[in-house]
Structures are given as C-alpha cells and as structure tokens.
Amino acid sequence: MRIGVFCSGGDAPGMNACVRAAVRCATSMGHEVVGINRGYQGLIDENFYVNSAGEPRMTARSVSNIVQRGGTILRSARCPAFLTEDGMLKAVRNLKKHGIDALVPIGGNGTFRGAAELIKRWEGRVVGCPGTIDNDLLGTDYTIGFSTAVATGVEAIDKLRDTAESHQRLFLLEVMGRHSGFLALYTALAGGAEFACVPETPTDIPGIVRHLEQLQKTGKKSIIGVVAEGDEEGGATILQKKLDDAKCTFSTRATILGHIQRGGSPTPDDRMLATRLGDFAVKSLDLGATGVMAGEINSRCVLTPLADTFAQHKPLPSELIDLLDRMSN
Ligand code: F6P
C-alpha cells in the first residue's frame, strides 16, 4: 500500500511522535509512505515531504529524532478550500494521480469532518489519529497533545500562584479548548486552582464571589480560577470585569495562555499515546479498516467511525467537577 500521512488543524504536541509511529509501522510492514505537508491544503497543492535523497517518500530515517519535538515536521494548516466540493475533488484527483491507497490524517474534529466527507468521494482507506489539545473527540479517553497542554497550564498556575500569594490576588487563567472544558478542568484540578469556569456548566458569578469571601474568611491568601475560552460568561478578561462589578473582595488579574499551550516537548504520556495510535492506525489499514479513528479507551486501542467522533459533545466527567468543588474549600 502507498499510505499518505498528514497533520491538519491546530497542531498538538505529540503529532511528530504519531507521524514517526505511522511511518515506522508502515515501513516495517513493507508499505510505502508519502508525507503530505500542511494537511488538506498540501493535498490540494501536491505539497509532499521530500526526503534527504530528494524523493517524495518518508523512510524510517525521515522520522529520526522527532519523538521529543513539539509542532509537526509535516506542518499543519486550516484549509477553507477543502470545505468546497471543488477543493475536495481536487484532493481526490491528486490522491489518484500519486497512487495513494490510504490516508492517516492526524488532527481534531475539523480534520475528521473533512475525512468523513473525503471517503464519500474516494475509494481509498482512511484511519485517523486524534491529535488536538482540546480532548473533545469521542472514541478515545485522551487525544494526543492534551496531556502536554495540561502540563503547560499547570506550570503557568504554579508561577501565577507565587505572585498571587505575594499580592493576595485572584488570577484568572484562560486556557484554550474551543467549546470543550476538558483542558480547563484538568488544568484546574492538577494545578490546585480554586475554581474552573467551563462551557459544560453554568458559571454563577454571585456564587463564585460568595465562595471566595468564605475562603478569604478561612485565611485563603490567593485564588486561581481557570477559565475555558469557550465559557458562556466570556474569557478571563470579561470575567474579571464581571467579578469586579459583582464586588469580588480579591483584586483580580487576567492571564491568557493562548498558543503557548500548543507548543513544547510532548509529555511521556502523549508520546506513548501517539506511538500506540500511529502504529495501530497503520496496522488497522493493513487489515482493511476504513472510515474510522484509532483511539485508546481503558488502555486498549479501539476504532470508532469517524462521524461518531464529532457527532456529540464529549461530556466532562461529572465526578471531576465534584472533585474540584471538594478540593476548593
Ligand atoms: O483546536 C485546537 C485549538 O488550539 C483550540 O483550543 C483553539 O480554540 C483553536 O485551536 C485556535 O485556533 P487557531 O490556532 O487557528 O487560532
């Protein structure tokens, strides 16, 4: 088989480890690998990875020394052209022109929406790998990049706590996650934050203010609140104003972590997940699977139809929401 591998959408730490695993699994099984640069855009533009011998082919050596690197050597892109029929048909023509039989797209829900549409127009096989810091895909407990993004958020909290404690302030740390609160909730729990504002639950500003007054009475000197960028009350800056308006007794500052969460060397957990799933995706293609995403549930590799990975909102574990409540008294 000639297998195309690409990364698409927002990059995530661990994408390189996933590319490496897919390439090495494929080459060890005697398959050929074509690296597609810049996701769907590269497919439309015929932008292929060229190895050190000048060939448009990835070998085991093409992926040496990348397991520890953030970003993606194949680069990534958001591709509005692929949302059009013309764009998709151009991609299909290029897949046929270059003799590509199968694809391993690595990305988030936009990537899999695209892949689900592609297989309606192309007879090749597709097995995707979940690469996004958002952890918003069903069919896997965790997505590649999530663990590293949480670690980055926690490191930020540790630093904010120092200055918050010195000045007896409240810091609101805004994290990414799009419409999902996974990143915010895990960052809050692991960082020891006092509260988290997530899109999945209503944000009760007067309730937060009362809670913080209580904490202050018991001697609490600093407060950290983690705010998901998709929270209904707005991001950290808007929430800061709303807390001030609600006469919050702590002096408040807002910090937006932004794209810092997308970078950095992947954690061992992300490298492990990426390695298992990249390998599993190729083995599944070899066995004839298509139209699915490789994921890990309860430590086992599983396949889930692409459309099911983004059909519904991935629910936040309610026990973790309760846990955060209990930890912040
Ligand atoms: O999906 C990953 C993600 O980082 C989201 O958390 C965030 O909302 C979005 O991408 C940002 O996208 P961009 O890098 O295109 O601004």
PDB file of C-alpha atoms and ligand atoms in Angstrom, residues 10 78 132-134 176-178 183 229 259 262, ligand 1:
ATOM      1  CA  GLY A  10      -4.355  23.163  15.207  1.00  0.00           C
ATOM      2  CA  ARG A  78      -6.631  25.018   8.387  1.00  0.00           C
ATOM      3  CA  THR A 132      -5.675  18.003  19.416  1.00  0.00           C
ATOM      4  CA  ILE A 133      -5.025  19.694  22.744  1.00  0.00           C
ATOM      5  CA  ASP A 134      -8.807  20.036  23.224  1.00  0.00           C
ATOM      6  CA  MET A 176      -7.838  27.019  25.144  1.00  0.00           C
ATOM      7  CA  GLY A 177     -10.168  24.116  24.406  1.00  0.00           C
ATOM      8  CA  ARG A 178     -12.603  25.737  21.990  1.00  0.00           C
ATOM      9  CA  LEU A 183      -8.389  21.419  29.285  1.00  0.00           C
ATOM     10  CA  GLU A 229     -12.001  30.113  26.347  1.00  0.00           C
ATOM     11  CA  HIS A 259      -0.981  29.294  21.814  1.00  0.00           C
ATOM     12  CA  ARG A 262       0.082  24.199  21.674  1.00  0.00           C
TER      13      ARG A 262
HETATM   14  O1  F6P B   1      -8.320  23.077  18.362  1.00  0.00           O
HETATM   15  C1  F6P B   1      -7.117  23.483  18.924  1.00  0.00           C
HETATM   16  C2  F6P B   1      -7.153  24.942  19.251  1.00  0.00           C
HETATM   17  O2  F6P B   1      -5.919  25.297  19.851  1.00  0.00           O
HETATM   18  C3  F6P B   1      -8.307  25.403  20.142  1.00  0.00           C
HETATM   19  O3  F6P B   1      -8.100  25.100  21.505  1.00  0.00           O
HETATM   20  C4  F6P B   1      -8.371  26.856  19.837  1.00  0.00           C
HETATM   21  O4  F6P B   1      -9.655  27.380  20.061  1.00  0.00           O
HETATM   22  C5  F6P B   1      -8.030  26.909  18.377  1.00  0.00           C
HETATM   23  O5  F6P B   1      -7.316  25.721  18.088  1.00  0.00           O
HETATM   24  C6  F6P B   1      -7.215  28.096  17.944  1.00  0.00           C
HETATM   25  O6  F6P B   1      -7.037  28.035  16.579  1.00  0.00           O
HETATM   26  P1  F6P B   1      -6.028  28.919  15.741  1.00  0.00           P
HETATM   27  O7  F6P B   1      -4.635  28.432  16.057  1.00  0.00           O
HETATM   28  O8  F6P B   1      -6.403  28.659  14.327  1.00  0.00           O
HETATM   29  O9  F6P B   1      -6.222  30.321  16.198  1.00  0.00           O
END
